[in-house]
Amino acid sequence: MSHARPAGRAFPPGFLWGAATAAYQVEGAVAEDGRGPSIWDTFSHTPGKVAGGDTGDIACDHYHRVEQDVALMADLGLQAYRFSVAWPRIQATGAGPANPLGLAFYDRLVDQLLDVGIAPVVTLYHWDLPQALQDTGGWASRETAYRFADYAEHVARALGDRVHLWTTLNEPWCSAYLGHGSGEHAPGIPDPGLALASVHHLNLAHGLGARAVRGVLGESAPVSVTFNLQVHQAVSDDPADLAAKRRIDVIANEVFLGPTLEGAYPAEVFAQTSRFTDWAFVRDGDLDDIHVPIDVLGLNYYNTSRVGARRAPVAVDPDAPFVPTTAIGCEDVEWFEQPGPRTQMGWNVDPQGLTDLLLELHARYPDLPIMITENGAAFDDEVGPEGEVADRERTAYLYDHVDAVGAAMDAGVDVRGYLLWSFMDNFEWAWGYSRRFGIVRVEPGTLRRTVKDSGAWYRELIRAGRLPAVGAASTPAVRTSLDAAQA
Ligand code: GCO
């Protein structure tokens, strides 16, 4: 398959181009300056949970190399950097006064970014719950939502109006269902009832956290939440297949969109999940608290899936070691193989799915601006003698998805920016360091940074405001301020 692409469409001035990371995936320094343990420290140190026994103990050492990393972002011309604040750096046990040393790290980061003209996009929660809060129930406990609001208030006070956009949560779907359904992610407790309680408490945390940020910074403080909405394509128009699609949509998407954007859970969800919970954890007033106006909806998009009614019944094994999301009130939904190509994650490449998702969201919420807060691809990079990476597949993936965003914008969707995943190779959760999403390579061991061809291409996209060709020859190497320092 050819990865060559001609020069392509232009984007409006003001469209925000950036890149994203998350604290546990890049920072390292897990025991420094008063940081307490998070559920991901515990999980990654539990044998068998993460590929290769990898942990985030050192990760990209971003905590110590942050100045160089910001300089590199500036070399790439990034206009925004989406990073997450590690809750256990701010409150080691998830409660009590803020740790000044923890806040100081992000305070400096924000200033460094602003000094070079990069807009800070802050995610308050990207999965690193303080372990002490897990010990008292984690997201399955209502108390965690109140703790989150307190934490959000501390961070809002410290970073103040220097932040371009506040995101309360990243992908609560993962926290709820991978953390409590499949058990692939921390805390790794497979229990559908707890997964659904977590859904609600994460929603509540979003509402209370957003209100806490605005309580400190005023009603005009820009607030968002980031969802990884699942694009389920029905395998046919048969009513049974469409009904199956609706059931998985309800569990995966509507339980987040409904409360946060419409102030109600989808009516079907209660009957659909009655085997696992009576939803008594939803208290009077919660939906009002959750339904807070947001300025932007953050969207993380990678791939699509095909679903339909189950062709043959399956026995649900009560002793199975994990509970797939589909088992949570979707036992009758079957997954069908998507055609390729695929990334190294095994995920299908489907840029049209992104255009379709944007159009659908815009039809439902015409006044809600959208920001792509993650999109990118892992490939098995081949490294040249100088550490160079001619990652044409990744560049083609980025080209096609940026183009898909542009197509949706042409059709009237208000998309404000594109923040690719990821600025650099990092700790890919259960996959450890075996999956690399970066446009900057991080050399295992030395942690030396090298801009990949995709990074050089992205720099040119940002500079010109239009899609550069993806050539037969590789893009000229980017010489950066780091090259001399690392030589
Ligand atoms: C995600 C996470 C990222 C992942 C990325 C690739 O949102 O799933 O935000 O942390 O690393 O998506 O899987």
Short mmCIF file of C-alpha atoms and ligand atoms in Angstrom, two decimals:
data_model
loop_
_atom_site.label_atom_id
_atom_site.label_comp_id
_atom_site.label_asym_id
_atom_site.label_seq_id
_atom_site.Cartn_x
_atom_site.Cartn_y
_atom_site.Cartn_z
CA MET A 1 0.00 0.00 0.00
CA SER A 2 1.37 3.38 -0.98
CA HIS A 3 1.96 5.99 1.66
CA ALA A 4 2.57 8.81 -0.82
CA ARG A 5 0.05 11.67 -0.66
CA PRO A 6 -0.13 14.89 -2.68
CA ALA A 7 -0.09 18.29 -0.95
CA GLY A 8 -3.57 18.78 0.44
CA ARG A 9 -6.12 21.06 2.02
CA ALA A 10 -5.54 24.27 3.97
CA PHE A 11 -6.85 24.99 7.48
CA PRO A 12 -8.18 28.29 8.76
CA PRO A 13 -5.87 30.61 10.68
CA GLY A 14 -6.39 30.17 14.41
CA PHE A 15 -6.87 26.42 14.14
CA LEU A 16 -4.76 25.07 17.01
CA TRP A 17 -2.08 22.49 16.22
CA GLY A 18 -0.46 20.62 19.05
CA ALA A 19 0.50 17.34 20.62
CA ALA A 20 -0.42 15.45 23.76
CA THR A 21 1.08 13.34 26.52
CA ALA A 22 -0.07 12.17 29.95
CA ALA A 23 1.76 12.37 33.28
CA TYR A 24 2.27 8.70 34.09
CA GLN A 25 3.24 7.93 30.51
CA VAL A 26 6.11 10.42 30.32
CA GLU A 27 7.16 11.94 33.64
CA GLY A 28 8.97 9.24 35.62
CA ALA A 29 10.31 10.58 38.96
CA VAL A 30 7.53 8.68 40.69
CA ALA A 31 8.90 9.06 44.20
CA GLU A 32 10.24 12.59 43.96
CA ASP A 33 9.20 15.86 45.54
CA GLY A 34 6.47 14.30 47.62
CA ARG A 35 4.58 12.40 44.91
CA GLY A 36 2.53 9.57 46.36
CA PRO A 37 1.81 6.26 44.63
CA SER A 38 -1.00 6.02 42.09
CA ILE A 39 -3.03 3.04 40.97
CA TRP A 40 -0.77 2.80 37.91
CA ASP A 41 2.35 2.47 40.08
CA THR A 42 0.68 -0.39 41.89
CA PHE A 43 -0.66 -1.98 38.73
CA SER A 44 2.53 -1.73 36.70
CA HIS A 45 4.51 -3.24 39.57
CA THR A 46 2.11 -6.19 39.77
CA PRO A 47 3.68 -9.07 37.81
CA GLY A 48 1.86 -9.96 34.62
CA LYS A 49 -0.10 -6.74 34.23
CA VAL A 50 2.13 -4.83 31.82
CA ALA A 51 4.00 -6.22 28.80
CA GLY A 52 7.66 -6.81 29.55
CA GLY A 53 7.13 -5.88 33.21
CA ASP A 54 7.53 -2.24 32.16
CA THR A 55 6.65 0.54 34.59
CA GLY A 56 6.45 4.33 34.50
CA ASP A 57 9.20 4.68 37.14
CA ILE A 58 11.45 6.48 34.68
CA ALA A 59 9.29 6.68 31.54
CA CYS A 60 10.68 9.51 29.34
CA ASP A 61 12.13 11.28 32.38
CA HIS A 62 10.07 14.29 31.29
CA TYR A 63 10.01 15.46 34.90
CA HIS A 64 13.73 16.19 34.74
CA ARG A 65 14.01 16.99 31.03
CA VAL A 66 11.01 19.23 30.77
CA GLU A 67 12.97 22.29 29.67
CA GLN A 68 14.57 20.43 26.78
CA ASP A 69 11.24 18.90 25.86
CA VAL A 70 9.54 22.27 25.71
CA ALA A 71 12.42 23.58 23.56
CA LEU A 72 11.85 20.64 21.23
CA MET A 73 8.12 21.41 21.07
CA ALA A 74 9.02 24.94 20.09
CA ASP A 75 11.38 23.63 17.39
CA LEU A 76 8.49 21.61 16.01
CA GLY A 77 6.35 24.74 15.99
CA LEU A 78 3.69 23.26 18.28
CA GLN A 79 1.01 25.79 19.19
CA ALA A 80 -0.45 23.76 22.05
CA TYR A 81 0.77 21.11 24.46
CA ARG A 82 -1.81 18.90 26.10
CA PHE A 83 -0.38 17.39 29.29
CA SER A 84 -1.95 15.97 32.40
CA VAL A 85 -1.36 16.89 36.01
CA ALA A 86 -0.49 13.92 38.24
CA TRP A 87 -2.99 14.05 41.08
CA PRO A 88 -0.60 12.18 43.44
CA ARG A 89 2.00 14.92 42.95
CA ILE A 90 -0.50 17.50 44.17
CA GLN A 91 -2.01 15.39 46.96
CA ALA A 92 0.00 12.28 47.76
CA THR A 93 -3.00 10.56 49.30
CA GLY A 94 -5.67 12.31 47.25
CA ALA A 95 -6.78 14.54 50.12
CA GLY A 96 -5.60 17.44 52.21
CA PRO A 97 -3.46 20.48 51.41
CA ALA A 98 -1.65 20.79 48.09
CA ASN A 99 2.00 19.82 47.88
CA PRO A 100 3.87 23.00 46.86
CA LEU A 101 6.64 21.05 45.13
CA GLY A 102 4.13 19.17 43.00
CA LEU A 103 2.37 22.36 41.99
CA ALA A 104 5.70 24.05 41.28
CA PHE A 105 6.54 21.55 38.54
CA TYR A 106 3.38 22.37 36.57
CA ASP A 107 3.67 26.06 37.38
CA ARG A 108 7.13 26.09 35.74
CA LEU A 109 5.93 23.99 32.83
CA VAL A 110 3.10 26.40 32.10
CA ASP A 111 5.46 29.38 32.21
CA GLN A 112 7.99 27.65 29.97
CA LEU A 113 5.27 26.88 27.45
CA LEU A 114 3.94 30.43 27.47
CA ASP A 115 7.47 31.81 27.08
CA VAL A 116 7.74 30.05 23.72
CA GLY A 117 4.17 30.77 22.68
CA ILE A 118 2.70 27.29 23.28
CA ALA A 119 -0.81 27.15 24.75
CA PRO A 120 -1.10 24.87 27.81
CA VAL A 121 -4.03 22.44 27.56
CA VAL A 122 -4.38 20.82 30.96
CA THR A 123 -5.99 17.46 31.68
CA LEU A 124 -6.74 17.10 35.36
CA TYR A 125 -7.20 13.34 35.35
CA HIS A 126 -5.46 10.95 33.00
CA TRP A 127 -5.86 7.73 35.03
CA ASP A 128 -3.29 8.11 37.83
CA LEU A 129 -5.64 8.00 40.82
CA PRO A 130 -3.83 8.29 44.17
CA GLN A 131 -3.58 4.74 45.50
CA ALA A 132 -4.92 5.87 48.89
CA LEU A 133 -8.22 6.76 47.21
CA GLN A 134 -8.35 3.36 45.55
CA ASP A 135 -7.91 1.81 48.97
CA THR A 136 -11.16 3.45 50.05
CA GLY A 137 -13.07 2.39 46.93
CA GLY A 138 -11.63 4.40 44.03
CA TRP A 139 -14.09 5.49 41.36
CA ALA A 140 -16.64 2.99 42.61
CA SER A 141 -16.93 5.28 45.66
CA ARG A 142 -18.82 8.56 45.55
CA GLU A 143 -16.28 10.17 47.85
CA THR A 144 -13.67 10.10 45.07
CA ALA A 145 -15.72 12.59 43.05
CA TYR A 146 -15.65 15.07 45.95
CA ARG A 147 -11.92 14.52 46.40
CA PHE A 148 -11.45 15.24 42.70
CA ALA A 149 -13.26 18.57 43.02
CA ASP A 150 -10.93 19.60 45.87
CA TYR A 151 -7.91 18.60 43.84
CA ALA A 152 -9.18 20.52 40.80
CA GLU A 153 -9.55 23.60 42.97
CA HIS A 154 -5.91 23.38 44.12
CA VAL A 155 -4.66 23.13 40.54
CA ALA A 156 -6.91 25.94 39.31
CA ARG A 157 -5.60 28.24 42.03
CA ALA A 158 -1.99 27.45 41.15
CA LEU A 159 -2.18 27.64 37.35
CA GLY A 160 -4.92 30.22 37.14
CA ASP A 161 -5.73 32.01 33.94
CA ARG A 162 -2.56 30.88 32.16
CA VAL A 163 -4.30 27.71 30.99
CA HIS A 164 -5.79 27.71 27.49
CA LEU A 165 -8.25 24.88 28.17
CA TRP A 166 -9.08 22.82 31.26
CA THR A 167 -10.06 19.21 30.67
CA THR A 168 -11.57 17.47 33.66
CA LEU A 169 -11.22 13.81 32.63
CA ASN A 170 -9.52 11.89 29.87
CA GLU A 171 -11.54 8.96 28.53
CA PRO A 172 -13.68 7.98 31.53
CA TRP A 173 -14.68 4.95 29.40
CA CYS A 174 -11.20 3.51 30.02
CA SER A 175 -11.22 4.28 33.75
CA ALA A 176 -14.61 2.65 34.18
CA TYR A 177 -14.53 -0.27 31.76
CA LEU A 178 -10.88 -1.16 31.29
CA GLY A 179 -10.27 -0.51 34.98
CA HIS A 180 -13.32 -2.41 36.25
CA GLY A 181 -14.54 -4.48 33.30
CA SER A 182 -11.82 -6.13 31.30
CA GLY A 183 -9.32 -5.42 34.07
CA GLU A 184 -6.68 -4.49 31.48
CA HIS A 185 -6.06 -1.18 33.19
CA ALA A 186 -5.57 -0.16 36.80
CA PRO A 187 -7.08 -0.87 39.25
CA GLY A 188 -7.82 -4.13 37.41
CA ILE A 189 -10.97 -5.12 39.30
CA PRO A 190 -13.33 -6.98 36.94
CA ASP A 191 -16.84 -6.27 38.22
CA PRO A 192 -19.63 -4.89 36.02
CA GLY A 193 -21.47 -3.35 38.97
CA LEU A 194 -18.37 -1.45 40.03
CA ALA A 195 -17.75 -0.41 36.42
CA LEU A 196 -21.19 1.21 36.24
CA ALA A 197 -20.82 2.88 39.65
CA SER A 198 -17.50 4.22 38.36
CA VAL A 199 -19.20 5.58 35.24
CA HIS A 200 -21.50 7.64 37.44
CA HIS A 201 -18.85 8.84 39.87
CA LEU A 202 -16.57 9.84 37.00
CA ASN A 203 -19.46 11.82 35.50
CA LEU A 204 -20.03 13.43 38.87
CA ALA A 205 -16.32 14.20 39.20
CA HIS A 206 -16.44 15.94 35.82
CA GLY A 207 -19.35 18.14 36.88
CA LEU A 208 -17.95 18.96 40.31
CA GLY A 209 -14.44 19.45 38.94
CA ALA A 210 -15.62 21.81 36.21
CA ARG A 211 -17.57 23.79 38.81
CA ALA A 212 -14.52 23.91 41.08
CA VAL A 213 -12.34 25.32 38.29
CA ARG A 214 -14.95 27.97 37.50
CA GLY A 215 -15.41 28.64 41.22
CA VAL A 216 -11.78 29.71 41.33
CA LEU A 217 -11.35 31.31 37.92
CA GLY A 218 -14.82 32.61 37.13
CA GLU A 219 -17.60 31.41 34.88
CA SER A 220 -15.69 32.19 31.72
CA ALA A 221 -12.88 29.71 32.51
CA PRO A 222 -12.68 27.41 29.46
CA VAL A 223 -13.63 23.88 30.45
CA SER A 224 -13.89 20.62 28.53
CA VAL A 225 -13.99 16.87 28.96
CA THR A 226 -12.35 14.34 26.65
CA PHE A 227 -14.23 11.24 25.51
CA ASN A 228 -13.03 8.36 23.38
CA LEU A 229 -16.42 7.86 21.76
CA GLN A 230 -16.58 4.43 20.16
CA VAL A 231 -17.60 4.41 16.53
CA HIS A 232 -19.70 1.27 16.15
CA GLN A 233 -20.75 0.52 12.59
CA ALA A 234 -23.72 -1.85 12.25
CA VAL A 235 -22.85 -4.86 10.14
CA SER A 236 -26.21 -4.54 8.29
CA ASP A 237 -29.44 -2.53 8.31
CA ASP A 238 -31.30 -5.45 9.80
CA PRO A 239 -33.27 -4.18 12.82
CA ALA A 240 -31.60 -6.78 15.04
CA ASP A 241 -28.15 -5.49 14.07
CA LEU A 242 -29.21 -1.87 14.55
CA ALA A 243 -30.62 -2.74 17.97
CA ALA A 244 -27.32 -4.39 18.90
CA LYS A 245 -25.44 -1.28 17.82
CA ARG A 246 -27.73 0.85 19.97
CA ARG A 247 -27.11 -1.36 23.01
CA ILE A 248 -23.35 -1.04 22.79
CA ASP A 249 -23.64 2.68 21.98
CA VAL A 250 -25.63 3.12 25.19
CA ILE A 251 -23.00 1.42 27.33
CA ALA A 252 -19.95 2.88 25.65
CA ASN A 253 -21.02 6.40 24.67
CA GLU A 254 -24.46 7.47 25.83
CA VAL A 255 -23.74 6.95 29.53
CA PHE A 256 -21.21 9.78 29.17
CA LEU A 257 -22.81 12.02 26.55
CA GLY A 258 -26.26 11.84 28.15
CA PRO A 259 -25.46 13.12 31.64
CA THR A 260 -22.71 15.58 30.68
CA LEU A 261 -24.37 17.17 27.63
CA GLU A 262 -28.08 16.48 28.12
CA GLY A 263 -28.50 16.10 31.87
CA ALA A 264 -29.93 12.55 31.79
CA TYR A 265 -28.88 8.95 31.43
CA PRO A 266 -30.27 7.19 28.36
CA ALA A 267 -33.54 5.60 29.46
CA GLU A 268 -32.60 2.10 28.26
CA VAL A 269 -29.48 1.80 30.36
CA PHE A 270 -31.29 0.93 33.58
CA ALA A 271 -33.11 -2.10 32.20
CA GLN A 272 -30.10 -3.08 30.14
CA THR A 273 -27.85 -3.32 33.20
CA SER A 274 -30.35 -4.28 35.91
CA ARG A 275 -28.56 -7.61 36.39
CA PHE A 276 -25.56 -5.74 37.78
CA THR A 277 -26.88 -2.69 39.59
CA ASP A 278 -30.01 -0.78 40.55
CA TRP A 279 -28.20 2.55 39.94
CA ALA A 280 -29.00 3.62 43.51
CA PHE A 281 -25.68 5.48 43.43
CA VAL A 282 -27.37 8.19 41.34
CA ARG A 283 -28.68 10.64 43.93
CA ASP A 284 -31.06 13.56 43.65
CA GLY A 285 -29.29 16.56 42.21
CA ASP A 286 -26.40 14.60 40.69
CA LEU A 287 -27.53 15.11 37.12
CA ASP A 288 -27.79 18.86 37.66
CA ASP A 289 -24.26 18.85 39.05
CA ILE A 290 -22.97 16.84 36.10
CA HIS A 291 -24.75 18.86 33.43
CA VAL A 292 -22.42 21.85 33.45
CA PRO A 293 -21.96 23.87 30.26
CA ILE A 294 -18.65 23.11 28.58
CA ASP A 295 -16.78 25.24 26.08
CA VAL A 296 -15.32 22.46 23.99
CA LEU A 297 -15.80 18.71 23.70
CA GLY A 298 -12.47 16.87 23.50
CA LEU A 299 -12.45 13.86 21.25
CA ASN A 300 -9.85 11.08 21.10
CA TYR A 301 -10.14 9.01 17.95
CA TYR A 302 -8.16 6.02 16.73
CA ASN A 303 -10.36 3.47 14.94
CA THR A 304 -13.82 1.99 14.44
CA SER A 305 -15.55 -1.30 15.09
CA ARG A 306 -18.29 -3.37 13.46
CA VAL A 307 -21.07 -4.81 15.52
CA GLY A 308 -24.29 -6.72 15.07
CA ALA A 309 -26.66 -9.08 16.81
CA ARG A 310 -24.95 -12.20 18.05
CA ARG A 311 -25.30 -14.95 15.44
CA ALA A 312 -24.84 -17.82 17.85
CA PRO A 313 -25.45 -17.62 21.58
CA VAL A 314 -22.36 -17.69 23.77
CA ALA A 315 -22.18 -19.06 27.24
CA VAL A 316 -21.01 -16.39 29.66
CA ASP A 317 -18.37 -18.06 31.82
CA PRO A 318 -18.87 -16.86 35.39
CA ASP A 319 -15.29 -17.82 36.22
CA ALA A 320 -13.74 -15.93 33.32
CA PRO A 321 -10.83 -13.83 34.58
CA PHE A 322 -12.16 -10.68 33.00
CA VAL A 323 -15.40 -9.10 31.92
CA PRO A 324 -15.43 -7.60 28.44
CA THR A 325 -17.31 -4.35 28.07
CA THR A 326 -19.79 -6.14 25.85
CA ALA A 327 -20.74 -8.38 28.74
CA ILE A 328 -22.04 -5.34 30.63
CA GLY A 329 -25.58 -5.45 29.36
CA CYS A 330 -24.50 -6.23 25.81
CA GLU A 331 -24.16 -10.00 25.87
CA ASP A 332 -26.13 -10.23 22.64
CA VAL A 333 -23.76 -7.95 20.72
CA GLU A 334 -21.23 -9.59 18.43
CA TRP A 335 -18.05 -7.97 17.10
CA PHE A 336 -17.11 -8.48 13.49
CA GLU A 337 -13.69 -8.23 11.97
CA GLN A 338 -12.95 -4.82 10.44
CA PRO A 339 -11.01 -4.75 7.19
CA GLY A 340 -7.41 -3.48 7.43
CA PRO A 341 -4.97 -1.87 7.22
CA ARG A 342 -4.04 -2.00 10.88
CA THR A 343 -1.60 -0.27 13.16
CA GLN A 344 0.76 -2.07 15.50
CA MET A 345 -2.02 -1.99 18.11
CA GLY A 346 -4.10 -4.15 15.77
CA TRP A 347 -6.50 -1.23 15.36
CA ASN A 348 -8.03 -0.70 11.90
CA VAL A 349 -7.28 2.52 10.06
CA ASP A 350 -10.54 4.27 9.19
CA PRO A 351 -10.26 8.06 8.74
CA GLN A 352 -13.78 8.23 7.32
CA GLY A 353 -14.98 7.08 10.74
CA LEU A 354 -13.60 10.32 12.20
CA THR A 355 -15.45 12.47 9.66
CA ASP A 356 -18.65 10.51 10.33
CA LEU A 357 -18.28 10.87 14.10
CA LEU A 358 -17.72 14.63 13.83
CA LEU A 359 -20.75 15.04 11.57
CA GLU A 360 -22.93 13.02 13.90
CA LEU A 361 -21.85 14.99 16.97
CA HIS A 362 -22.38 18.25 15.17
CA ALA A 363 -25.89 17.21 14.14
CA ARG A 364 -26.69 16.38 17.77
CA TYR A 365 -24.92 19.31 19.42
CA PRO A 366 -24.68 22.01 16.75
CA ASP A 367 -23.42 24.71 19.13
CA LEU A 368 -20.68 22.66 20.76
CA PRO A 369 -17.15 23.23 19.44
CA ILE A 370 -14.93 20.18 19.25
CA MET A 371 -11.19 19.71 19.71
CA ILE A 372 -9.40 16.58 18.60
CA THR A 373 -7.43 15.93 21.78
CA GLU A 374 -5.79 12.69 20.58
CA ASN A 375 -5.24 10.93 17.30
CA GLY A 376 -2.22 9.00 16.14
CA ALA A 377 -0.77 5.60 15.50
CA ALA A 378 1.72 3.07 16.81
CA PHE A 379 3.96 1.43 14.25
CA ASP A 380 7.02 -0.70 14.62
CA ASP A 381 9.53 2.03 13.80
CA GLU A 382 12.71 1.15 11.99
CA VAL A 383 15.62 3.14 13.28
CA GLY A 384 18.53 4.29 11.10
CA PRO A 385 22.11 4.56 12.26
CA GLU A 386 21.67 8.15 13.50
CA GLY A 387 18.46 7.31 15.30
CA GLU A 388 16.41 8.61 12.38
CA VAL A 389 12.98 7.11 11.75
CA ALA A 390 11.41 7.20 8.29
CA ASP A 391 7.91 6.51 9.62
CA ARG A 392 5.96 6.95 6.40
CA GLU A 393 3.04 4.82 7.66
CA ARG A 394 2.52 7.09 10.67
CA THR A 395 2.79 10.20 8.50
CA ALA A 396 0.21 8.80 6.08
CA TYR A 397 -2.09 7.96 9.01
CA LEU A 398 -1.78 11.50 10.34
CA TYR A 399 -2.32 13.00 6.89
CA ASP A 400 -5.50 10.98 6.32
CA HIS A 401 -6.96 11.80 9.73
CA VAL A 402 -6.14 15.51 9.58
CA ASP A 403 -7.73 15.47 6.13
CA ALA A 404 -10.79 13.74 7.63
CA VAL A 405 -11.07 16.54 10.19
CA GLY A 406 -10.85 19.08 7.37
CA ALA A 407 -13.64 17.31 5.48
CA ALA A 408 -15.90 17.57 8.53
CA MET A 409 -15.01 21.26 8.90
CA ASP A 410 -15.95 21.83 5.26
CA ALA A 411 -19.32 20.30 6.08
CA GLY A 412 -19.79 22.85 8.87
CA VAL A 413 -18.41 21.16 11.99
CA ASP A 414 -16.75 23.61 14.39
CA VAL A 415 -13.41 21.93 15.14
CA ARG A 416 -11.01 24.16 17.03
CA GLY A 417 -7.80 22.18 16.95
CA TYR A 418 -5.90 18.96 16.52
CA LEU A 419 -3.59 17.62 19.23
CA LEU A 420 -1.85 14.52 18.03
CA TRP A 421 -0.94 11.53 20.17
CA SER A 422 1.82 11.66 20.93
CA PHE A 423 4.55 14.23 21.23
CA MET A 424 6.98 11.41 22.02
CA ASP A 425 7.17 7.65 22.43
CA ASN A 426 6.07 6.76 25.94
CA PHE A 427 4.62 4.22 28.37
CA GLU A 428 1.64 2.77 26.50
CA TRP A 429 -0.20 1.43 29.56
CA ALA A 430 -0.66 -2.35 29.47
CA TRP A 431 1.64 -2.46 26.44
CA GLY A 432 4.53 -0.80 28.24
CA TYR A 433 7.18 0.59 25.90
CA SER A 434 6.45 -1.97 23.18
CA ARG A 435 4.09 0.40 21.36
CA ARG A 436 5.37 3.74 20.07
CA PHE A 437 3.04 6.57 19.14
CA GLY A 438 5.52 9.46 19.16
CA ILE A 439 6.49 11.87 16.42
CA VAL A 440 9.65 12.12 18.48
CA ARG A 441 11.56 8.94 19.12
CA VAL A 442 12.74 8.24 22.65
CA GLU A 443 15.67 5.86 22.56
CA PRO A 444 15.29 3.09 25.15
CA GLY A 445 18.00 3.34 27.78
CA THR A 446 19.53 6.69 26.85
CA LEU A 447 16.12 8.38 26.43
CA ARG A 448 17.68 10.43 23.66
CA ARG A 449 15.03 12.29 21.65
CA THR A 450 15.09 12.27 17.84
CA VAL A 451 12.46 13.88 15.65
CA LYS A 452 10.92 11.24 13.36
CA ASP A 453 10.02 12.03 9.76
CA SER A 454 6.40 12.36 10.91
CA GLY A 455 7.55 15.13 13.26
CA ALA A 456 9.27 16.99 10.44
CA TRP A 457 6.13 16.60 8.34
CA TYR A 458 3.93 17.86 11.18
CA ARG A 459 6.18 20.87 11.65
CA GLU A 460 5.70 21.73 8.00
CA LEU A 461 1.92 21.28 8.33
CA ILE A 462 1.85 23.73 11.21
CA ARG A 463 4.14 26.20 9.48
CA ALA A 464 2.17 26.24 6.24
CA GLY A 465 -1.31 25.64 7.68
CA ARG A 466 -1.94 23.10 4.96
CA LEU A 467 -1.29 19.40 4.46
CA PRO A 468 2.19 18.84 3.05
CA ALA A 469 2.73 16.04 0.59
CA VAL A 470 3.87 12.73 1.98
CA GLY A 471 6.68 12.02 -0.39
CA ALA A 472 8.42 9.08 -1.86
CA ALA A 473 11.60 10.44 -0.32
CA SER A 474 11.73 11.10 3.39
CA THR A 475 11.19 14.61 4.72
CA PRO A 476 14.45 16.48 5.40
CA ALA A 477 15.62 15.93 8.96
CA VAL A 478 14.75 18.53 11.56
CA ARG A 479 17.82 19.92 13.26
CA THR A 480 16.80 20.88 16.73
CA SER A 481 18.26 22.62 19.72
CA LEU A 482 18.49 19.20 21.31
CA ASP A 483 20.81 17.71 18.73
CA ALA A 484 23.84 19.61 20.00
CA ALA A 485 22.95 19.01 23.63
CA GLN A 486 22.56 15.27 23.13
CA ALA A 487 25.53 14.77 20.81
C1 GCO B 1 -5.88 7.09 25.55
C2 GCO B 1 -4.91 7.61 26.26
C3 GCO B 1 -3.53 7.58 25.80
C4 GCO B 1 -3.07 6.39 25.02
C5 GCO B 1 -3.38 6.55 23.56
C6 GCO B 1 -2.94 5.38 22.72
O1 GCO B 1 -6.51 8.15 25.56
O2 GCO B 1 -6.15 5.96 25.36
O3 GCO B 1 -5.31 8.90 26.43
O4 GCO B 1 -2.96 7.65 27.05
O5 GCO B 1 -1.72 6.24 25.18
O6 GCO B 1 -4.75 6.68 23.40
O7 GCO B 1 -3.55 4.20 23.13
#
